[in-house]
Amino acid sequence: MADALSVIPASVLRNLSDKLYEKRKNAALEIEGIVKQLASVGDHDKISAVINLLAKEFTYSALSNHRKGGLIGLAAATVALSSEAAQHLEQIVPPVLNSLSDQDSRVRYYACEALYNIAKVVRGDFIIFFNQIFDALCKLSADSDPNVQSAAHLLDRLVKDIVTESDQFSIEEFIPLLRERMNVLNPYVRQFLVGWITVLDSVPDIDMLGFLPDFLDGLFNMLSDSSHEIRQQADSALSEFLQEIKNSPSVDYGRMTEILVQRAASPDEFTRLTAITWINEFVKLGGDQLVPYYADILGAILPCISDKEEKIRVVARETNEELRSIKADPAEGFDIGAILSIARRQLDSEWEATRIEALHWISTLLDRHRAEVLCFLNDIFDTLLKALSDSSDEVVLLVLDIHACIAQDPPHFHQLVVFLVHSFRVDHSLLERRGALIIRRLCVLLDAERVYRELSTILEEEADLDFACIMVQALNLILLTSSELSKLRELLKQSLGNAAGKDLFVSLYASWCHSPMAIISLCLLAQTYQHASSVIQSLVEEDVNVKFLVQLDKMIRLLETPVFTYLRLQLLEPGRYLWLLKALYGILMLLPQQSAAFKILRTRLKAVPSYSFNGDQLERASSGNSYNQNLHYSGSQITEDGGISQDNGDLHNGINFDSRLQQFQQMQQQHRMLEKSQAQTRKSSTSLSKDGAEAEKSQRPSTSTKRGPG
């Protein structure tokens, strides 16, 4: 301190702390001359003393004018030292840096000015303080004083020039500081940071791309900034980095992919578009590096497929197709379980397009890695089953395709059909809305006979008799009307002359017993007309209710469709098909005469030609003789009502119709008992409600009052 005072006149020190800028400036010029003279003789001890005096007595003073003078004095000393200033920087720079955070805006301004002058002198030697200077400039970029901001910008440009021409800059030491600052929301700071990222990326010797994962998330965060300029700068920087990635042979895709996946779910539209665009490029470029991240990528893509913005949807679909076309192997780290988990979660998406693509992924994995997928079946099967209730027909059809693929294995097939029946039981509206679609599609995918046999087996043991009746009626209607089941109908038509047809007839019969109308329809389809007549004759008063008549009406109308053309043509030979005629007349007798169905069937029967009738035949038919009494032989076997069946033996006799009729009657008896029980329950419930109302009325206090004499 004494050495400094001996070389600097007291008047200079007084002027250095004067409130007038001109006096401080002149004092600084005198200090510059003094230091220059000391430097010329190499007296660095006194130079250190002068710098120490300026720092401690001035820049750290409690008086702002002293601090201002100290700053201008340190800058002057640095200018005087010129090329020899580097050895004194450890003394000069820290006090100036400290002043950058001074509470007095004018002091901060002079600190920027002093640091600018110091940096101009020392240039590359300034780099050792880069992180501290960067940190200070980052704060000053958002300074409340516009003059300080302006001074900081000038200093910032100079520091950028120094860094770009320096070979001492350490990007490794700088990145942690940059990463820490990237989440700051202040727009001025964001502009400052993007500016530095862009400048450093332009320096050939600085590998910013290698550190991109450290600040990529921050750049994406800026894409949703309220300032258009900041969004534009961040987008420009990201575009430049993406281009570098395309041209670089070595990129760390993994860490960046994790960031992109998160940003693809951003509420900001522009951020989502940029993220999904990057993911699209990564899928094309990443190769083996991306295999472990396929599930995460898929989790980002699928929601974007249903994005409200068309550009995002287009890129997402393209990326999805690109990803699905890559045939990765589990041995390479391809996690099938993770992919399935993502697809399963997306089946709960509110968007149809996303659910559809999730199903396409499950289907693709089944095709390529069936054994591995089946290992995870327990994780996805319930969700796939629930998806059968989806509001979209396309989704339901895709789900059925997947189920059909899984159901190639018998246990899974049984599990599927059991769940279907369960779903229809708990949700009758599903049966009404989707029952036909689901059953028809399964029949196409899994063989109609196999599906119907399995359904019949399950419904035969169904405890809920009302549901069983409804389900059988639905299945019967599908059987009679769907083009997909035409082969099944043809097989049933041969029930009396073909072992396979007979076996199918018997298989369906057990469950069809739940519905009289279904049994009659089945018998007409199988051409077991005598048994149809017997079933009709066995009906009792309780069977012919409103529900029965509604179903009967439907069947009459079905008899007029192309499916039953063969039956209507058989009426041209009433003498040969007496039991058909008797069955139809039996149905007619059950119908109310004023109903439309009665008129339709009566009109049809009026068209039956009478010339074919034979008195003996009518007598035999009306007597109700057994089947064998009504068979005629002429070289080949004649079926029940006279149809010819070549060389098949007496197969129709293999069906024990008496036993079948008994089976039907027993099942209908169960239904009648259930109906009576339900009626009694309803009656008891109504009675209890009525009694309760009466009791409540009797306990209610009287509201009548006697009028007084007045």
XYZ file of C-alpha atoms in Angstrom:
710
model
C 0.000 0.000 0.000
C 2.836 2.389 0.980
C 4.621 1.673 -2.291
C 1.506 2.583 -4.218
C 1.012 5.820 -2.326
C 4.605 6.772 -2.987
C 4.142 6.569 -6.743
C 0.599 7.926 -7.069
C 0.102 11.535 -5.985
C -2.648 12.196 -3.466
C -4.324 14.610 -5.881
C -4.693 11.816 -8.429
C -6.321 9.557 -5.871
C -8.703 12.382 -4.865
C -9.686 13.000 -8.472
C -10.140 9.247 -9.037
C -13.003 9.255 -6.509
C -14.492 12.562 -7.593
C -18.153 12.689 -8.476
C -17.347 14.222 -11.868
C -16.588 11.756 -14.609
C -14.044 14.035 -16.322
C -11.906 14.268 -13.187
C -12.027 10.498 -12.731
C -11.087 10.031 -16.352
C -8.100 12.372 -16.124
C -6.951 10.665 -12.939
C -7.142 7.311 -14.734
C -4.995 8.670 -17.560
C -2.369 9.740 -15.033
C -2.446 6.266 -13.455
C -1.999 4.798 -16.922
C 1.133 6.903 -17.369
C 2.497 5.934 -13.939
C 1.957 2.200 -14.539
C 3.435 2.444 -18.011
C 6.573 4.016 -16.545
C 6.815 1.311 -13.882
C 6.387 -1.359 -16.556
C 9.164 0.137 -18.645
C 11.605 -0.387 -15.798
C 10.134 -3.773 -14.897
C 9.037 -2.778 -11.396
C 6.168 -5.235 -11.098
C 6.096 -5.139 -7.323
C 5.016 -1.508 -7.373
C 2.611 -2.269 -10.199
C 1.034 -4.979 -8.002
C 0.835 -2.490 -5.151
C -0.935 0.062 -7.361
C -3.432 -2.566 -8.552
C -3.983 -3.743 -4.991
C -4.652 -0.163 -3.897
C -7.166 0.378 -6.685
C -8.944 -2.840 -5.833
C -9.145 -2.664 -2.060
C -9.463 1.075 -1.464
C -11.639 1.854 -4.431
C -13.529 -1.048 -6.099
C -14.474 -2.564 -2.735
C -15.288 0.801 -1.171
C -18.687 1.574 0.288
C -18.776 4.795 -1.746
C -20.025 4.428 -5.299
C -17.772 7.142 -6.731
C -14.767 5.354 -5.264
C -15.920 2.130 -6.911
C -16.356 3.871 -10.244
C -12.880 5.374 -9.972
C -11.334 2.071 -9.006
C -12.839 0.367 -12.076
C -11.623 2.998 -14.526
C -8.248 2.945 -12.791
C -7.868 -0.852 -13.165
C -8.759 -0.595 -16.845
C -6.153 2.169 -17.278
C -3.491 0.075 -15.530
C -4.237 -2.858 -17.849
C -3.939 -0.651 -20.921
C -0.615 0.618 -19.598
C 0.693 -2.903 -19.040
C -0.297 -3.958 -22.540
C 1.421 -7.275 -23.355
C 2.603 -7.641 -19.761
C -0.905 -7.432 -18.326
C -1.432 -11.202 -18.315
C 0.718 -11.708 -15.218
C -1.454 -9.274 -13.228
C -4.877 -10.515 -14.372
C -5.447 -12.491 -11.176
C -5.385 -9.140 -9.347
C -7.200 -7.042 -11.922
C -10.176 -9.138 -13.101
C -11.806 -10.430 -9.831
C -12.615 -6.936 -8.455
C -14.121 -5.964 -11.791
C -16.177 -9.150 -11.940
C -17.414 -8.456 -8.429
C -18.550 -5.000 -9.514
C -20.726 -6.502 -12.278
C -23.245 -7.444 -9.586
C -23.071 -4.075 -7.778
C -26.405 -2.689 -6.618
C -25.603 0.663 -8.292
C -26.447 0.439 -12.001
C -23.769 3.049 -12.875
C -21.126 0.931 -11.136
C -22.293 -2.087 -13.136
C -22.066 -0.013 -16.295
C -18.479 1.063 -15.523
C -17.580 -2.533 -14.649
C -18.738 -3.632 -18.125
C -16.748 -0.816 -19.690
C -13.639 -1.669 -17.640
C -13.859 -5.360 -18.444
C -14.312 -4.519 -22.138
C -11.081 -2.463 -22.113
C -9.229 -5.158 -20.173
C -10.386 -7.863 -22.578
C -9.290 -5.817 -25.591
C -5.798 -5.686 -24.182
C -5.259 -9.238 -22.968
C -7.404 -11.083 -25.597
C -6.721 -14.834 -25.310
C -5.301 -14.598 -21.796
C -8.779 -13.536 -20.749
C -10.085 -17.109 -21.334
C -9.083 -18.316 -17.874
C -11.928 -16.182 -16.469
C -14.429 -17.208 -19.139
C -16.874 -19.139 -16.946
C -17.114 -16.318 -14.382
C -17.490 -13.729 -17.124
C -20.116 -15.832 -18.903
C -22.058 -16.253 -15.678
C -21.963 -12.502 -15.049
C -22.942 -11.633 -18.622
C -25.823 -14.081 -18.421
C -27.230 -12.109 -15.495
C -26.465 -8.723 -17.057
C -28.333 -9.674 -20.227
C -31.524 -9.316 -18.165
C -30.389 -6.196 -16.261
C -33.091 -3.707 -15.358
C -30.983 -0.785 -16.659
C -30.939 -0.531 -20.477
C -27.541 1.199 -20.407
C -26.052 -1.719 -18.502
C -27.675 -4.111 -20.948
C -26.168 -2.218 -23.856
C -22.706 -2.229 -22.282
C -23.031 -5.943 -21.517
C -23.920 -6.649 -25.155
C -20.759 -4.876 -26.332
C -18.672 -6.856 -23.892
C -20.446 -10.059 -24.916
C -19.581 -9.547 -28.586
C -15.938 -8.959 -27.725
C -15.770 -12.077 -25.540
C -17.310 -14.126 -28.373
C -14.628 -12.865 -30.745
C -11.922 -13.785 -28.253
C -13.336 -17.290 -27.715
C -13.700 -18.046 -31.427
C -10.030 -17.183 -32.067
C -8.656 -18.843 -28.914
C -7.231 -22.348 -28.661
C -7.403 -22.317 -24.858
C -11.174 -22.382 -24.511
C -12.399 -25.511 -22.632
C -15.815 -26.638 -23.839
C -15.820 -29.422 -21.229
C -15.650 -26.880 -18.391
C -18.199 -24.594 -20.004
C -20.992 -27.157 -20.713
C -22.041 -27.701 -17.040
C -22.515 -23.928 -16.708
C -24.525 -23.783 -19.926
C -26.671 -26.758 -18.886
C -27.426 -25.080 -15.570
C -28.581 -21.885 -17.282
C -30.689 -23.486 -20.040
C -33.852 -23.686 -17.950
C -33.962 -19.968 -17.172
C -37.214 -18.445 -18.455
C -36.113 -14.809 -18.853
C -36.286 -13.940 -22.575
C -33.100 -11.846 -22.512
C -31.154 -14.666 -20.923
C -32.563 -17.106 -23.472
C -31.435 -14.915 -26.339
C -28.026 -14.662 -24.730
C -27.729 -18.435 -24.370
C -28.896 -19.251 -27.897
C -26.432 -16.690 -29.199
C -23.550 -18.393 -27.421
C -24.612 -21.858 -28.533
C -24.744 -20.690 -32.144
C -21.360 -18.973 -31.941
C -19.608 -21.917 -30.310
C -21.157 -24.324 -32.797
C -19.686 -22.266 -35.629
C -16.133 -22.802 -34.325
C -14.614 -25.794 -36.182
C -12.404 -26.810 -33.262
C -15.271 -26.891 -30.747
C -17.417 -30.048 -30.812
C -20.784 -28.703 -29.662
C -22.600 -31.628 -31.291
C -20.924 -34.032 -28.900
C -22.430 -32.114 -25.979
C -25.821 -31.526 -27.592
C -27.662 -33.893 -25.182
C -26.615 -31.574 -22.328
C -28.532 -28.571 -23.616
C -30.950 -30.024 -26.175
C -33.860 -30.026 -23.748
C -33.268 -26.362 -22.992
C -33.375 -25.475 -26.691
C -36.644 -27.373 -27.102
C -37.983 -25.523 -24.091
C -37.373 -22.240 -25.910
C -39.544 -23.300 -28.860
C -42.616 -22.454 -26.811
C -41.355 -19.048 -25.670
C -43.816 -16.173 -25.964
C -41.256 -14.219 -27.994
C -41.328 -14.973 -31.702
C -37.675 -13.959 -32.013
C -36.531 -16.456 -29.361
C -38.603 -19.254 -30.937
C -37.057 -18.452 -34.270
C -33.498 -18.411 -32.898
C -34.005 -21.715 -31.050
C -35.532 -23.309 -34.154
C -32.637 -22.073 -36.290
C -30.097 -23.522 -33.844
C -31.937 -26.851 -33.719
C -32.162 -27.025 -37.516
C -28.433 -26.479 -37.762
C -27.728 -29.225 -35.225
C -30.059 -31.633 -37.023
C -28.199 -31.020 -40.248
C -24.914 -31.706 -38.460
C -26.358 -34.952 -37.085
C -27.247 -36.076 -40.615
C -23.659 -35.448 -41.711
C -21.948 -36.865 -38.636
C -20.707 -40.464 -38.495
C -20.914 -40.624 -34.703
C -23.872 -39.335 -32.692
C -25.209 -40.170 -29.216
C -28.781 -40.927 -30.277
C -29.785 -42.581 -27.015
C -29.676 -39.607 -24.624
C -31.236 -37.286 -27.164
C -34.008 -39.767 -27.911
C -35.094 -39.677 -24.272
C -35.418 -35.892 -24.503
C -37.288 -36.002 -27.815
C -39.774 -38.555 -26.519
C -40.703 -36.228 -23.661
C -40.915 -33.189 -25.929
C -43.182 -35.022 -28.389
C -45.866 -34.845 -25.691
C -45.468 -31.097 -25.189
C -48.671 -29.030 -25.039
C -47.002 -26.617 -27.475
C -47.751 -27.502 -31.093
C -44.467 -26.207 -32.569
C -42.436 -28.118 -29.981
C -44.317 -31.340 -30.784
C -43.759 -30.886 -34.508
C -40.038 -30.245 -34.067
C -39.636 -33.202 -31.703
C -41.483 -35.638 -33.969
C -39.458 -34.371 -36.957
C -36.244 -35.105 -35.068
C -37.533 -38.541 -34.072
C -38.343 -39.204 -37.723
C -34.743 -38.434 -38.715
C -33.376 -40.471 -35.821
C -35.369 -43.530 -36.881
C -33.882 -43.227 -40.363
C -30.325 -42.559 -39.159
C -29.988 -44.248 -35.769
C -29.727 -47.886 -36.788
C -28.720 -50.317 -34.041
C -28.195 -47.515 -31.523
C -31.933 -46.888 -31.393
C -33.089 -50.502 -30.926
C -33.244 -50.262 -27.093
C -35.320 -47.084 -27.425
C -37.945 -48.392 -29.867
C -40.595 -48.706 -27.147
C -40.035 -45.121 -25.953
C -40.133 -43.862 -29.537
C -43.350 -45.755 -30.200
C -44.840 -44.273 -27.048
C -44.156 -40.812 -28.496
C -45.326 -41.581 -32.029
C -48.695 -43.221 -31.361
C -50.347 -40.224 -29.629
C -49.010 -37.888 -32.343
C -50.751 -39.975 -35.016
C -54.006 -38.479 -33.713
C -52.654 -34.958 -33.205
C -54.994 -32.075 -34.044
C -52.292 -30.588 -36.274
C -52.104 -32.256 -39.688
C -48.337 -31.675 -40.125
C -47.653 -33.573 -36.918
C -49.987 -36.404 -37.947
C -48.249 -36.768 -41.318
C -44.742 -36.936 -39.818
C -45.904 -39.276 -37.036
C -47.472 -41.701 -39.521
C -44.371 -41.684 -41.675
C -42.184 -42.331 -38.628
C -44.487 -45.108 -37.452
C -44.292 -46.881 -40.815
C -40.531 -46.435 -40.904
C -40.155 -47.903 -37.424
C -42.456 -50.834 -38.141
C -40.563 -51.685 -41.321
C -37.356 -52.223 -39.317
C -37.063 -55.916 -38.482
C -35.161 -55.816 -35.222
C -34.339 -58.970 -33.301
C -34.686 -59.538 -29.527
C -31.058 -60.627 -29.512
C -30.126 -57.068 -30.532
C -31.912 -55.563 -27.554
C -35.341 -55.284 -29.166
C -37.684 -55.349 -26.152
C -40.905 -57.016 -27.308
C -42.448 -56.803 -23.840
C -41.890 -53.044 -23.698
C -43.372 -52.540 -27.169
C -46.437 -54.587 -26.205
C -46.799 -52.607 -23.000
C -46.813 -49.333 -24.951
C -49.332 -50.706 -27.464
C -51.544 -51.976 -24.635
C -51.559 -48.565 -22.926
C -52.421 -46.823 -26.177
C -55.469 -49.065 -26.606
C -57.016 -46.877 -23.911
C -56.419 -43.752 -25.996
C -59.462 -41.623 -26.715
C -58.332 -41.361 -30.348
C -59.344 -44.056 -32.815
C -56.309 -43.631 -35.104
C -53.934 -44.220 -32.190
C -55.809 -47.336 -31.070
C -55.741 -48.690 -34.621
C -51.973 -48.235 -34.967
C -51.403 -49.814 -31.548
C -53.292 -52.873 -32.788
C -51.266 -52.922 -36.004
C -48.128 -53.113 -33.861
C -49.453 -56.041 -31.847
C -50.404 -57.780 -35.080
C -46.964 -57.131 -36.583
C -45.207 -58.520 -33.517
C -47.429 -61.608 -33.600
C -46.472 -62.216 -37.210
C -42.740 -61.781 -36.604
C -42.241 -62.996 -33.045
C -45.270 -65.134 -32.208
C -43.587 -67.276 -29.548
C -42.185 -64.234 -27.713
C -45.492 -62.365 -27.864
C -47.388 -65.331 -26.432
C -45.013 -65.233 -23.463
C -46.454 -61.799 -22.641
C -50.032 -62.792 -23.449
C -51.210 -62.502 -19.847
C -50.171 -58.838 -19.865
C -52.223 -57.872 -22.911
C -55.013 -60.444 -23.246
C -57.528 -58.764 -20.930
C -57.010 -55.420 -22.647
C -57.489 -57.044 -26.049
C -60.685 -58.658 -24.877
C -62.028 -55.376 -23.534
C -61.192 -53.748 -26.867
C -63.952 -55.861 -28.423
C -66.334 -53.331 -26.877
C -64.608 -50.430 -28.643
C -66.820 -47.792 -30.245
C -64.999 -48.137 -33.586
C -65.872 -50.970 -35.975
C -62.392 -50.829 -37.482
C -60.809 -51.260 -34.055
C -63.076 -54.213 -33.282
C -62.212 -55.901 -36.584
C -58.478 -55.464 -35.955
C -58.866 -56.819 -32.427
C -60.659 -59.842 -33.847
C -57.822 -60.389 -36.327
C -55.371 -60.453 -33.430
C -57.578 -62.721 -31.382
C -57.903 -65.066 -34.343
C -54.131 -65.211 -34.652
C -53.772 -65.953 -30.931
C -56.674 -68.417 -30.995
C -54.859 -70.749 -33.362
C -53.964 -72.457 -30.092
C -57.047 -74.309 -28.679
C -56.744 -73.052 -25.069
C -56.650 -69.450 -26.256
C -59.570 -70.104 -28.579
C -61.691 -71.410 -25.713
C -60.644 -68.492 -23.508
C -61.648 -66.039 -26.227
C -65.103 -67.537 -26.792
C -65.767 -67.797 -23.045
C -64.907 -64.113 -22.623
C -67.085 -63.180 -25.578
C -70.074 -64.917 -24.053
C -69.287 -63.274 -20.712
C -69.078 -59.820 -22.358
C -72.409 -60.321 -24.104
C -73.937 -61.494 -20.828
C -72.882 -58.424 -18.825
C -73.557 -55.989 -21.669
C -76.587 -56.899 -23.761
C -76.179 -53.693 -25.757
C -72.810 -54.996 -26.979
C -74.575 -58.071 -28.305
C -77.109 -55.883 -30.069
C -74.581 -53.421 -31.477
C -71.610 -55.623 -32.233
C -72.694 -59.221 -31.814
C -73.228 -59.874 -35.519
C -70.000 -58.106 -36.506
C -67.899 -60.019 -33.976
C -69.403 -63.446 -34.637
C -69.285 -63.094 -38.416
C -65.656 -61.946 -38.380
C -64.584 -64.764 -36.087
C -66.358 -67.232 -38.362
C -64.303 -65.964 -41.291
C -61.031 -66.011 -39.370
C -61.409 -69.168 -37.295
C -63.805 -71.417 -39.264
C -67.523 -70.933 -38.768
C -68.208 -74.508 -37.659
C -65.518 -74.373 -34.982
C -66.862 -71.082 -33.636
C -70.495 -72.203 -33.564
C -69.683 -75.542 -31.940
C -67.705 -73.790 -29.187
C -70.447 -71.233 -28.600
C -73.073 -73.964 -28.469
C -71.063 -75.974 -25.948
C -70.700 -72.945 -23.664
C -74.345 -71.857 -23.967
C -75.587 -75.369 -23.275
C -74.292 -74.975 -19.718
C -75.286 -71.309 -19.348
C -76.898 -70.655 -15.972
C -78.537 -67.380 -17.015
C -81.425 -68.840 -19.024
C -82.763 -65.474 -20.202
C -79.384 -64.507 -21.584
C -78.907 -67.946 -23.157
C -82.204 -67.524 -25.007
C -81.231 -64.066 -26.277
C -77.763 -65.256 -27.302
C -79.091 -68.307 -29.138
C -81.619 -66.184 -30.993
C -78.824 -63.827 -32.055
C -76.625 -66.709 -33.206
C -79.542 -68.252 -35.055
C -80.265 -65.006 -36.891
C -76.594 -64.691 -37.890
C -76.617 -68.305 -39.062
C -79.661 -67.715 -41.263
C -78.661 -64.367 -42.745
C -74.878 -63.974 -42.993
C -73.098 -64.698 -46.252
C -70.022 -65.724 -44.245
C -71.976 -68.727 -42.897
C -73.308 -70.015 -46.231
C -71.131 -73.155 -46.060
C -72.397 -73.860 -42.560
C -75.977 -73.600 -43.796
C -75.218 -75.971 -46.677
C -73.749 -78.490 -44.249
C -76.821 -78.290 -42.008
C -79.113 -78.839 -44.991
C -77.475 -82.250 -45.329
C -78.104 -83.237 -41.714
C -80.218 -86.251 -42.728
C -77.842 -87.524 -45.336
C -74.343 -86.518 -44.222
C -72.463 -87.570 -41.088
C -70.775 -84.161 -40.679
C -74.089 -82.340 -41.112
C -75.824 -84.632 -38.635
C -73.042 -84.124 -36.092
C -73.250 -80.311 -36.429
C -77.042 -80.421 -36.102
C -76.820 -82.421 -32.885
C -74.056 -80.139 -31.584
C -76.134 -76.998 -32.079
C -79.400 -78.560 -30.979
C -78.487 -78.729 -27.290
C -78.031 -74.966 -26.903
C -80.674 -74.000 -29.498
C -83.187 -75.638 -27.110
C -83.107 -72.365 -25.149
C -85.280 -70.804 -27.856
C -88.286 -72.524 -29.472
C -87.982 -70.294 -32.498
C -84.275 -71.078 -32.886
C -85.036 -74.834 -32.783
C -87.804 -74.513 -35.367
C -85.500 -72.457 -37.625
C -82.706 -75.010 -37.205
C -85.061 -77.869 -38.118
C -86.317 -76.041 -41.203
C -82.750 -75.329 -42.257
C -81.706 -78.953 -41.650
C -84.871 -80.190 -43.459
C -85.925 -82.228 -40.422
C -89.481 -81.126 -41.072
C -91.234 -83.852 -39.099
C -89.237 -82.938 -36.017
C -90.064 -79.268 -36.608
C -93.737 -80.246 -36.623
C -93.248 -82.234 -33.427
C -91.564 -79.259 -31.726
C -94.453 -77.008 -32.735
C -96.965 -79.524 -31.445
C -95.101 -79.743 -28.129
C -95.428 -76.044 -27.396
C -97.689 -75.173 -24.497
C -99.621 -72.063 -23.621
C -96.768 -70.448 -21.660
C -94.382 -70.774 -24.607
C -96.504 -68.661 -26.949
C -95.841 -65.288 -25.365
C -95.054 -61.876 -26.827
C -91.337 -62.597 -27.124
C -92.071 -65.843 -28.929
C -94.444 -64.146 -31.379
C -91.882 -61.412 -32.129
C -89.286 -64.069 -32.962
C -91.871 -65.981 -34.986
C -92.620 -62.859 -37.000
C -88.903 -62.527 -37.817
C -88.713 -66.137 -38.924
C -91.744 -65.803 -41.235
C -90.068 -62.881 -42.940
C -86.827 -64.856 -43.226
C -88.704 -67.658 -44.977
C -89.290 -65.169 -47.790
C -85.557 -64.481 -48.243
C -83.200 -66.228 -50.709
C -81.795 -68.381 -47.887
C -84.999 -70.433 -47.850
C -85.542 -70.587 -51.601
C -85.062 -74.355 -51.493
C -87.840 -74.668 -48.899
C -90.309 -72.614 -50.929
C -89.534 -74.710 -54.025
C -90.192 -77.875 -52.037
C -93.741 -76.611 -51.541
C -94.262 -77.325 -55.249
C -94.348 -81.008 -54.184
C -96.598 -80.955 -51.123
C -97.245 -84.666 -51.487
C -93.521 -85.322 -51.051
C -92.953 -82.717 -48.309
C -96.029 -83.256 -46.168
C -94.205 -82.658 -42.899
C -92.902 -79.319 -44.191
C -96.439 -78.344 -45.041
C -97.732 -79.494 -41.673
C -94.955 -77.589 -39.879
C -95.759 -74.392 -41.753
C -99.469 -74.781 -41.067
C -98.621 -75.389 -37.425
C -96.708 -72.078 -37.361
C -99.651 -70.389 -39.064
C -101.990 -71.632 -36.352
C -99.779 -70.085 -33.679
C -99.923 -66.607 -35.242
C -102.646 -64.046 -34.509
C -104.843 -63.811 -37.621
C -104.570 -60.041 -37.836
C -100.752 -60.035 -37.751
C -98.691 -59.207 -40.817
C -96.735 -62.473 -40.407
C -99.978 -64.485 -40.544
C -100.966 -62.821 -43.792
C -97.508 -63.371 -45.327
C -97.424 -67.096 -44.465
C -101.076 -67.684 -45.425
C -100.452 -66.030 -48.798
C -97.477 -68.330 -49.339
C -99.415 -71.470 -48.379
C -102.283 -70.482 -50.670
C -99.815 -70.731 -53.533
C -99.109 -74.425 -52.771
C -100.511 -76.537 -55.655
C -103.235 -78.990 -54.580
C -102.816 -81.475 -57.459
C -99.899 -83.221 -55.718
C -101.837 -84.263 -52.668
C -102.598 -87.920 -52.074
C -105.232 -89.028 -49.579
C -103.040 -91.784 -48.116
C -100.161 -89.408 -47.617
C -102.349 -86.899 -45.826
C -103.699 -89.641 -43.599
C -100.201 -90.865 -42.719
C -98.971 -87.369 -41.999
C -101.953 -86.509 -39.841
C -101.618 -89.748 -37.882
C -98.177 -88.696 -36.636
C -96.485 -92.009 -37.532
C -92.833 -92.547 -36.811
C -90.087 -91.532 -39.208
C -89.621 -94.974 -40.687
C -93.269 -95.130 -41.727
C -92.799 -92.018 -43.797
C -89.686 -93.108 -45.691
C -89.908 -94.460 -49.181
C -87.239 -96.455 -50.910
C -86.655 -96.703 -54.638
C -83.108 -97.893 -55.190
C -81.620 -95.087 -53.079
C -82.512 -93.775 -49.641
C -85.286 -91.227 -49.307
C -84.931 -88.552 -46.653
C -87.521 -87.589 -44.100
C -89.898 -85.836 -46.477
C -88.835 -87.617 -49.607
C -85.495 -86.006 -50.584
C -82.969 -88.409 -52.153
C -79.641 -89.128 -50.444
C -77.357 -91.463 -52.360
C -75.386 -94.276 -50.675
C -75.171 -92.747 -47.230
C -76.954 -95.476 -45.280
C -79.701 -94.733 -42.822
C -77.770 -91.838 -41.238
C -80.774 -89.744 -40.319
C -81.847 -92.521 -38.042
C -78.611 -91.848 -36.153
C -80.385 -88.766 -34.753
C -82.608 -89.816 -31.906
C -85.388 -87.322 -32.482
C -87.475 -88.602 -29.583
C -84.540 -87.910 -27.266
C -83.974 -84.494 -28.867
C -87.632 -83.585 -28.405
C -87.426 -84.608 -24.765
C -84.289 -82.491 -24.385
C -86.103 -79.487 -25.851
C -89.128 -79.971 -23.606
C -86.949 -80.244 -20.490
C -85.116 -77.035 -21.348
C -88.361 -75.194 -22.017
C -89.714 -76.474 -18.705
C -86.705 -74.833 -16.988
C -87.485 -71.583 -18.775
C -91.134 -71.747 -17.734
C -90.169 -72.377 -14.107
C -87.799 -69.410 -14.229
C -90.514 -67.212 -15.717
C -92.953 -68.225 -12.957
C -90.334 -67.570 -10.294
C -89.603 -64.129 -11.737
C -93.346 -63.362 -11.927
C -93.786 -64.327 -8.275
C -90.812 -62.173 -7.291
C -92.257 -59.210 -9.165
C -95.654 -59.816 -7.575
C -94.119 -60.013 -4.079
C -92.108 -56.864 -4.719
C -95.209 -55.010 -5.916
C -97.189 -56.267 -2.912
C -94.484 -55.182 -0.472
C -94.329 -51.751 -2.067
C -98.104 -51.431 -1.850
C -98.196 -52.583 1.788
C -95.403 -50.164 2.644
C -97.270 -47.299 1.039
C -100.459 -48.203 2.964
C -98.542 -48.434 6.238
C -96.903 -45.078 5.630
C -100.285 -43.571 4.870
C -101.837 -44.970 8.086
C -98.957 -43.623 10.199
C -99.169 -40.172 8.699
C -100.621 -37.636 11.257
C -104.079 -36.234 10.529
C -104.048 -32.805 8.989
C -107.772 -32.066 9.521
C -108.719 -29.389 12.070
C -112.012 -28.471 13.681
C -113.348 -25.058 12.940
C -114.056 -23.015 16.095
C -117.324 -21.283 16.856
C -115.980 -18.088 15.484
